[in-house]
PDB file of C-alpha atoms in Angstrom:
ATOM      1  CA  UNK A   1      74.985-214.880 128.159  1.00 97.00           C
ATOM      2  CA  UNK A   2      75.178-213.127 131.596  1.00 97.00           C
ATOM      3  CA  UNK A   3      75.312-210.375 132.151  1.00 98.00           C
ATOM      4  CA  UNK A   4      74.020-209.030 128.980  1.00 97.00           C
ATOM      5  CA  UNK A   5      75.839-205.973 129.663  1.00 98.00           C
ATOM      6  CA  UNK A   6      78.969-205.128 130.659  1.00 97.00           C
ATOM      7  CA  UNK A   7      80.078-201.547 131.712  1.00 96.00           C
ATOM      8  CA  UNK A   8      84.135-201.222 132.415  1.00 97.00           C
ATOM      9  CA  UNK A   9      86.696-198.707 132.711  1.00 96.00           C
ATOM     10  CA  UNK A  10      89.111-199.048 129.630  1.00 95.00           C
ATOM     11  CA  UNK A  11      92.547-201.402 130.640  1.00 95.00           C
ATOM     12  CA  UNK A  12      90.024-203.654 132.578  1.00 96.00           C
ATOM     13  CA  UNK A  13      88.937-206.636 132.087  1.00 98.00           C
ATOM     14  CA  UNK A  14      85.131-207.989 130.742  1.00 98.00           C
ATOM     15  CA  UNK A  15      83.921-211.295 131.573  1.00 98.00           C
ATOM     16  CA  UNK A  16      80.895-212.833 130.209  1.00 98.00           C
ATOM     17  CA  UNK A  17      79.468-216.182 131.261  1.00 98.00           C
ATOM     18  CA  UNK A  18      78.540-218.420 128.288  1.00 97.00           C
ATOM     19  CA  UNK A  19      75.618-221.307 129.278  1.00 97.00           C
ATOM     20  CA  UNK A  20      76.000-223.957 126.065  1.00 95.00           C
ATOM     21  CA  UNK A  21      72.567-225.714 126.135  1.00 93.00           C
ATOM     22  CA  UNK A  22      71.579-229.430 124.640  1.00 92.00           C
ATOM     23  CA  UNK A  23      68.356-229.987 122.268  1.00 90.00           C
ATOM     24  CA  UNK A  24      67.450-233.645 122.633  1.00 90.00           C
ATOM     25  CA  UNK A  25      70.709-235.088 123.549  1.00 91.00           C
ATOM     26  CA  UNK A  26      72.906-233.032 121.369  1.00 93.00           C
ATOM     27  CA  UNK A  27      77.020-233.691 122.774  1.00 95.00           C
ATOM     28  CA  UNK A  28      78.455-232.894 119.445  1.00 96.00           C
ATOM     29  CA  UNK A  29      81.571-230.008 120.260  1.00 97.00           C
ATOM     30  CA  UNK A  30      80.192-226.614 120.229  1.00 97.00           C
ATOM     31  CA  UNK A  31      83.094-224.105 118.691  1.00 98.00           C
ATOM     32  CA  UNK A  32      82.896-220.412 120.371  1.00 98.00           C
ATOM     33  CA  UNK A  33      83.640-217.447 118.803  1.00 98.00           C
ATOM     34  CA  UNK A  34      83.037-213.583 119.502  1.00 98.00           C
ATOM     35  CA  UNK A  35      83.604-210.560 117.128  1.00 97.00           C
ATOM     36  CA  UNK A  36      82.712-206.624 117.516  1.00 97.00           C
ATOM     37  CA  UNK A  37      84.741-206.415 120.920  1.00 97.00           C
ATOM     38  CA  UNK A  38      86.722-202.913 120.478  1.00 96.00           C
ATOM     39  CA  UNK A  39      89.992-203.067 117.852  1.00 92.00           C
ATOM     40  CA  UNK A  40      93.177-204.247 119.842  1.00 90.00           C
ATOM     41  CA  UNK A  41      91.481-205.990 122.090  1.00 96.00           C
ATOM     42  CA  UNK A  42      90.806-209.561 122.781  1.00 97.00           C
ATOM     43  CA  UNK A  43      88.477-212.022 122.940  1.00 98.00           C
ATOM     44  CA  UNK A  44      89.322-215.414 124.965  1.00 98.00           C
ATOM     45  CA  UNK A  45      86.854-218.163 126.409  1.00 98.00           C
ATOM     46  CA  UNK A  46      88.229-220.148 129.164  1.00 98.00           C
ATOM     47  CA  UNK A  47      86.775-223.580 127.569  1.00 97.00           C
ATOM     48  CA  UNK A  48      86.469-224.190 123.659  1.00 98.00           C
ATOM     49  CA  UNK A  49      84.961-225.904 122.369  1.00 98.00           C
ATOM     50  CA  UNK A  50      82.636-227.205 124.766  1.00 97.00           C
ATOM     51  CA  UNK A  51      81.006-230.677 125.337  1.00 97.00           C
ATOM     52  CA  UNK A  52      76.819-229.257 125.766  1.00 95.00           C
ATOM     53  CA  UNK A  53      75.205-228.919 128.159  1.00 96.00           C
ATOM     54  CA  UNK A  54      78.246-226.803 128.954  1.00 96.00           C
ATOM     55  CA  UNK A  55      80.076-223.609 130.271  1.00 97.00           C
ATOM     56  CA  UNK A  56      82.600-220.941 129.205  1.00 98.00           C
ATOM     57  CA  UNK A  57      84.147-217.326 130.503  1.00 98.00           C
ATOM     58  CA  UNK A  58      84.692-215.188 127.643  1.00 98.00           C
ATOM     59  CA  UNK A  59      87.051-212.383 128.804  1.00 98.00           C
ATOM     60  CA  UNK A  60      87.226-209.181 126.394  1.00 98.00           C
ATOM     61  CA  UNK A  61      91.068-208.332 127.804  1.00 97.00           C
ATOM     62  CA  UNK A  62      93.825-205.997 126.536  1.00 97.00           C
ATOM     63  CA  UNK A  63      91.400-202.804 126.589  1.00 97.00           C
ATOM     64  CA  UNK A  64      93.479-199.958 127.609  1.00 94.00           C
ATOM     65  CA  UNK A  65      93.690-198.558 123.951  1.00 90.00           C
ATOM     66  CA  UNK A  66      89.977-199.077 123.691  1.00 93.00           C
ATOM     67  CA  UNK A  67      87.968-195.813 122.474  1.00 93.00           C
ATOM     68  CA  UNK A  68      85.111-194.842 124.788  1.00 93.00           C
ATOM     69  CA  UNK A  69      81.367-195.934 123.910  1.00 94.00           C
ATOM     70  CA  UNK A  70      79.270-198.798 122.992  1.00 96.00           C
ATOM     71  CA  UNK A  71      79.924-202.310 121.667  1.00 97.00           C
ATOM     72  CA  UNK A  72      77.804-204.951 120.282  1.00 98.00           C
ATOM     73  CA  UNK A  73      79.176-208.308 120.705  1.00 98.00           C
ATOM     74  CA  UNK A  74      78.086-210.920 119.286  1.00 98.00           C
ATOM     75  CA  UNK A  75      79.136-214.327 120.468  1.00 98.00           C
ATOM     76  CA  UNK A  76      78.670-217.412 117.903  1.00 97.00           C
ATOM     77  CA  UNK A  77      78.628-221.354 118.484  1.00 97.00           C
ATOM     78  CA  UNK A  78      79.279-223.610 115.904  1.00 96.00           C
ATOM     79  CA  UNK A  79      78.957-227.773 115.853  1.00 96.00           C
ATOM     80  CA  UNK A  80      78.823-230.536 113.692  1.00 95.00           C
ATOM     81  CA  UNK A  81      75.163-231.382 112.869  1.00 91.00           C
ATOM     82  CA  UNK A  82      73.831-227.997 113.912  1.00 90.00           C
ATOM     83  CA  UNK A  83      72.888-224.622 111.979  1.00 89.00           C
ATOM     84  CA  UNK A  84      75.091-222.648 114.738  1.00 91.00           C
ATOM     85  CA  UNK A  85      73.457-220.213 117.346  1.00 94.00           C
ATOM     86  CA  UNK A  86      74.978-216.805 118.166  1.00 96.00           C
ATOM     87  CA  UNK A  87      73.664-214.290 120.315  1.00 97.00           C
ATOM     88  CA  UNK A  88      74.710-210.160 121.196  1.00 98.00           C
ATOM     89  CA  UNK A  89      75.967-209.024 124.676  1.00 98.00           C
ATOM     90  CA  UNK A  90      76.711-205.087 125.483  1.00 98.00           C
ATOM     91  CA  UNK A  91      80.208-204.038 126.316  1.00 98.00           C
ATOM     92  CA  UNK A  92      80.257-200.354 127.708  1.00 97.00           C
ATOM     93  CA  UNK A  93      83.779-198.519 127.285  1.00 96.00           C
ATOM     94  CA  UNK A  94      84.388-195.800 129.958  1.00 95.00           C
ATOM     95  CA  UNK A  95      87.426-194.313 128.468  1.00 91.00           C
ATOM     96  CA  UNK A  96      88.977-192.335 131.742  1.00 92.00           C
ATOM     97  CA  UNK A  97      87.805-190.278 134.846  1.00 94.00           C
ATOM     98  CA  UNK A  98      85.137-187.102 134.013  1.00 95.00           C
ATOM     99  CA  UNK A  99      86.763-183.477 132.994  1.00 95.00           C
ATOM    100  CA  UNK A 100      86.378-180.748 135.827  1.00 96.00           C
ATOM    101  CA  UNK A 101      82.912-178.871 136.503  1.00 98.00           C
ATOM    102  CA  UNK A 102      82.361-175.189 135.322  1.00 98.00           C
ATOM    103  CA  UNK A 103      81.562-173.438 138.926  1.00 98.00           C
ATOM    104  CA  UNK A 104      78.127-171.612 138.534  1.00 98.00           C
ATOM    105  CA  UNK A 105      77.166-170.289 141.933  1.00 98.00           C
ATOM    106  CA  UNK A 106      78.434-168.956 143.712  1.00 98.00           C
ATOM    107  CA  UNK A 107      79.867-166.112 141.578  1.00 98.00           C
ATOM    108  CA  UNK A 108      84.049-166.196 142.587  1.00 98.00           C
ATOM    109  CA  UNK A 109      83.938-163.367 145.105  1.00 98.00           C
ATOM    110  CA  UNK A 110      80.666-162.912 145.803  1.00 98.00           C
ATOM    111  CA  UNK A 111      79.710-161.260 149.461  1.00 97.00           C
ATOM    112  CA  UNK A 112      77.051-160.494 151.205  1.00 96.00           C
ATOM    113  CA  UNK A 113      75.753-164.355 150.701  1.00 97.00           C
ATOM    114  CA  UNK A 114      73.473-165.824 153.225  1.00 96.00           C
ATOM    115  CA  UNK A 115      74.606-168.572 155.688  1.00 96.00           C
ATOM    116  CA  UNK A 116      73.138-171.617 153.376  1.00 97.00           C
ATOM    117  CA  UNK A 117      74.218-169.864 149.661  1.00 97.00           C
ATOM    118  CA  UNK A 118      72.915-172.314 146.774  1.00 98.00           C
ATOM    119  CA  UNK A 119      75.796-174.206 144.822  1.00 98.00           C
ATOM    120  CA  UNK A 120      75.719-174.718 141.049  1.00 98.00           C
ATOM    121  CA  UNK A 121      77.692-176.104 138.824  1.00 98.00           C
ATOM    122  CA  UNK A 122      77.879-177.304 134.957  1.00 98.00           C
ATOM    123  CA  UNK A 123      77.360-180.930 134.235  1.00 97.00           C
ATOM    124  CA  UNK A 124      80.149-182.624 132.937  1.00 96.00           C
ATOM    125  CA  UNK A 125      79.922-185.470 130.068  1.00 92.00           C
ATOM    126  CA  UNK A 126      80.673-189.029 131.422  1.00 90.00           C
ATOM    127  CA  UNK A 127      80.028-188.041 135.029  1.00 95.00           C
ATOM    128  CA  UNK A 128      78.013-190.246 137.405  1.00 95.00           C
ATOM    129  CA  UNK A 129      78.239-188.206 140.702  1.00 97.00           C
ATOM    130  CA  UNK A 130      79.793-184.612 142.242  1.00 98.00           C
ATOM    131  CA  UNK A 131      81.712-184.392 145.204  1.00 98.00           C
ATOM    132  CA  UNK A 132      81.080-180.770 146.726  1.00 98.00           C
ATOM    133  CA  UNK A 133      83.937-179.133 149.272  1.00 98.00           C
ATOM    134  CA  UNK A 134      83.537-175.963 150.580  1.00 98.00           C
ATOM    135  CA  UNK A 135      85.919-174.718 153.420  1.00 98.00           C
ATOM    136  CA  UNK A 136      87.049-171.840 155.354  1.00 97.00           C
ATOM    137  CA  UNK A 137      90.765-172.431 154.086  1.00 97.00           C
ATOM    138  CA  UNK A 138      92.182-172.191 151.222  1.00 96.00           C
ATOM    139  CA  UNK A 139      93.685-175.533 151.909  1.00 97.00           C
ATOM    140  CA  UNK A 140      90.605-177.399 152.393  1.00 97.00           C
ATOM    141  CA  UNK A 141      91.991-179.207 155.333  1.00 96.00           C
ATOM    142  CA  UNK A 142      88.752-179.019 157.417  1.00 95.00           C
ATOM    143  CA  UNK A 143      86.091-178.652 155.216  1.00 97.00           C
ATOM    144  CA  UNK A 144      82.351-177.177 156.771  1.00 96.00           C
ATOM    145  CA  UNK A 145      80.731-179.435 153.890  1.00 97.00           C
ATOM    146  CA  UNK A 146      82.252-181.773 152.243  1.00 97.00           C
ATOM    147  CA  UNK A 147      79.455-183.449 150.417  1.00 97.00           C
ATOM    148  CA  UNK A 148      80.091-186.743 148.062  1.00 96.00           C
ATOM    149  CA  UNK A 149      77.656-188.619 145.499  1.00 96.00           C
ATOM    150  CA  UNK A 150      75.668-185.752 144.327  1.00 97.00           C
ATOM    151  CA  UNK A 151      73.994-186.853 141.237  1.00 96.00           C
ATOM    152  CA  UNK A 152      72.974-183.124 140.454  1.00 96.00           C
ATOM    153  CA  UNK A 153      74.712-180.271 139.210  1.00 98.00           C
ATOM    154  CA  UNK A 154      73.083-178.166 142.784  1.00 98.00           C
ATOM    155  CA  UNK A 155      73.550-178.398 146.693  1.00 98.00           C
ATOM    156  CA  UNK A 156      71.863-176.888 149.405  1.00 97.00           C
ATOM    157  CA  UNK A 157      73.442-176.668 152.463  1.00 96.00           C
ATOM    158  CA  UNK A 158      71.886-177.961 155.682  1.00 94.00           C
ATOM    159  CA  UNK A 159      73.694-176.033 157.736  1.00 94.00           C
ATOM    160  CA  UNK A 160      74.791-172.759 158.559  1.00 96.00           C
ATOM    161  CA  UNK A 161      78.230-171.043 157.575  1.00 97.00           C
ATOM    162  CA  UNK A 162      79.720-168.931 159.952  1.00 97.00           C
ATOM    163  CA  UNK A 163      78.607-165.186 159.282  1.00 96.00           C
ATOM    164  CA  UNK A 164      81.253-162.391 157.260  1.00 96.00           C
ATOM    165  CA  UNK A 165      83.447-164.956 156.620  1.00 97.00           C
ATOM    166  CA  UNK A 166      85.466-166.037 153.654  1.00 98.00           C
ATOM    167  CA  UNK A 167      84.774-169.243 152.534  1.00 98.00           C
ATOM    168  CA  UNK A 168      85.934-171.675 149.357  1.00 98.00           C
ATOM    169  CA  UNK A 169      84.721-173.950 147.430  1.00 98.00           C
ATOM    170  CA  UNK A 170      85.278-176.583 144.279  1.00 98.00           C
ATOM    171  CA  UNK A 171      83.712-179.489 142.931  1.00 98.00           C
ATOM    172  CA  UNK A 172      85.255-182.953 141.414  1.00 98.00           C
ATOM    173  CA  UNK A 173      83.214-185.410 139.192  1.00 97.00           C
ATOM    174  CA  UNK A 174      83.423-189.040 139.576  1.00 96.00           C
ATOM    175  CA  UNK A 175      82.627-192.263 137.281  1.00 96.00           C
ATOM    176  CA  UNK A 176      83.450-195.792 137.404  1.00 94.00           C
ATOM    177  CA  UNK A 177      87.044-194.611 136.162  1.00 95.00           C
ATOM    178  CA  UNK A 178      87.397-192.790 139.590  1.00 95.00           C
ATOM    179  CA  UNK A 179      87.605-189.070 140.501  1.00 95.00           C
ATOM    180  CA  UNK A 180      88.551-186.250 137.613  1.00 95.00           C
ATOM    181  CA  UNK A 181      90.797-183.514 138.618  1.00 93.00           C
ATOM    182  CA  UNK A 182      88.873-181.066 140.551  1.00 97.00           C
ATOM    183  CA  UNK A 183      87.632-177.510 139.564  1.00 98.00           C
ATOM    184  CA  UNK A 184      88.897-174.223 139.908  1.00 98.00           C
ATOM    185  CA  UNK A 185      88.615-172.805 143.452  1.00 98.00           C
ATOM    186  CA  UNK A 186      86.042-170.067 143.497  1.00 98.00           C
ATOM    187  CA  UNK A 187      85.315-167.345 147.251  1.00 98.00           C
ATOM    188  CA  UNK A 188      82.928-165.897 148.719  1.00 98.00           C
ATOM    189  CA  UNK A 189      82.189-164.114 151.689  1.00 98.00           C
ATOM    190  CA  UNK A 190      78.998-164.591 153.910  1.00 97.00           C
ATOM    191  CA  UNK A 191      76.931-161.549 155.479  1.00 96.00           C
ATOM    192  CA  UNK A 192      77.219-159.913 158.803  1.00 92.00           C
ATOM    193  CA  UNK A 193      73.996-160.579 160.711  1.00 79.00           C
ATOM    194  CA  UNK A 194      72.959-158.099 162.193  1.00 70.00           C
ATOM    195  CA  UNK A 195      71.931-158.589 166.194  1.00 62.00           C
ATOM    196  CA  UNK A 196      68.091-158.509 167.647  1.00 53.00           C
ATOM    197  CA  UNK A 197      66.967-158.934 170.699  1.00 53.00           C
ATOM    198  CA  UNK A 198      63.143-158.807 172.284  1.00 53.00           C
ATOM    199  CA  UNK A 199      62.648-158.632 175.728  1.00 54.00           C
ATOM    200  CA  UNK A 200      59.301-157.172 175.923  1.00 51.00           C
ATOM    201  CA  UNK A 201      56.429-159.327 177.112  1.00 55.00           C
ATOM    202  CA  UNK A 202      53.019-158.974 177.320  1.00 54.00           C
ATOM    203  CA  UNK A 203      50.677-157.822 180.309  1.00 55.00           C
ATOM    204  CA  UNK A 204      51.372-155.718 183.195  1.00 55.00           C
ATOM    205  CA  UNK A 205      53.551-152.463 181.973  1.00 53.00           C
ATOM    206  CA  UNK A 206      53.657-150.361 185.262  1.00 56.00           C
ATOM    207  CA  UNK A 207      57.201-151.972 186.142  1.00 57.00           C
ATOM    208  CA  UNK A 208      58.835-151.619 182.974  1.00 54.00           C
ATOM    209  CA  UNK A 209      62.243-148.784 183.143  1.00 59.00           C
ATOM    210  CA  UNK A 210      64.269-147.204 180.613  1.00 56.00           C
ATOM    211  CA  UNK A 211      67.994-145.971 181.117  1.00 62.00           C
ATOM    212  CA  UNK A 212      68.852-143.342 179.091  1.00 60.00           C
ATOM    213  CA  UNK A 213      72.776-142.371 178.531  1.00 58.00           C
TER     214      UNK A 213
END
């Protein structure tokens, strides 16, 4: 059977291709059956019985009510003149989109942050990736940072944010079923950078001058 493991979002079908071989010219009809699929789901073969050598597609459907988890599905074949054969495949069901992450840092209302603050949020069970948005508008209409597909729970910007500016940030988690509800929104303010200018040069200082107001 291929694949040996299928991962689906609850409500979608899972298909397996079942190949039935023939040993020593065996051609008796092989009747296929499946067990171990989620309760209330269906297991239907496109062709059943099958004359070997041949193939059939097993479709596990009606999975909307399936609980999330891993299921071991046993596929068996029986025929006159044979003791029968069976094999196991795995069906992993994801029950829905993941929960919202909890924002950790920067803390809500934090001030005097560097232009490239480190962002951190909590891991969410069942999440495959995260999306981080940072914007100086509370409606996130034009985010300065929009980082998707983040596998971890931390992020350090590769660009400087503007100084002495209030920013808003949020995170959403994702999996095969889609994007979950975004987190609550935190805000922070970057530090005011003091100007510094060094115009001195080494060498002859006889031409230096200064004007004192």
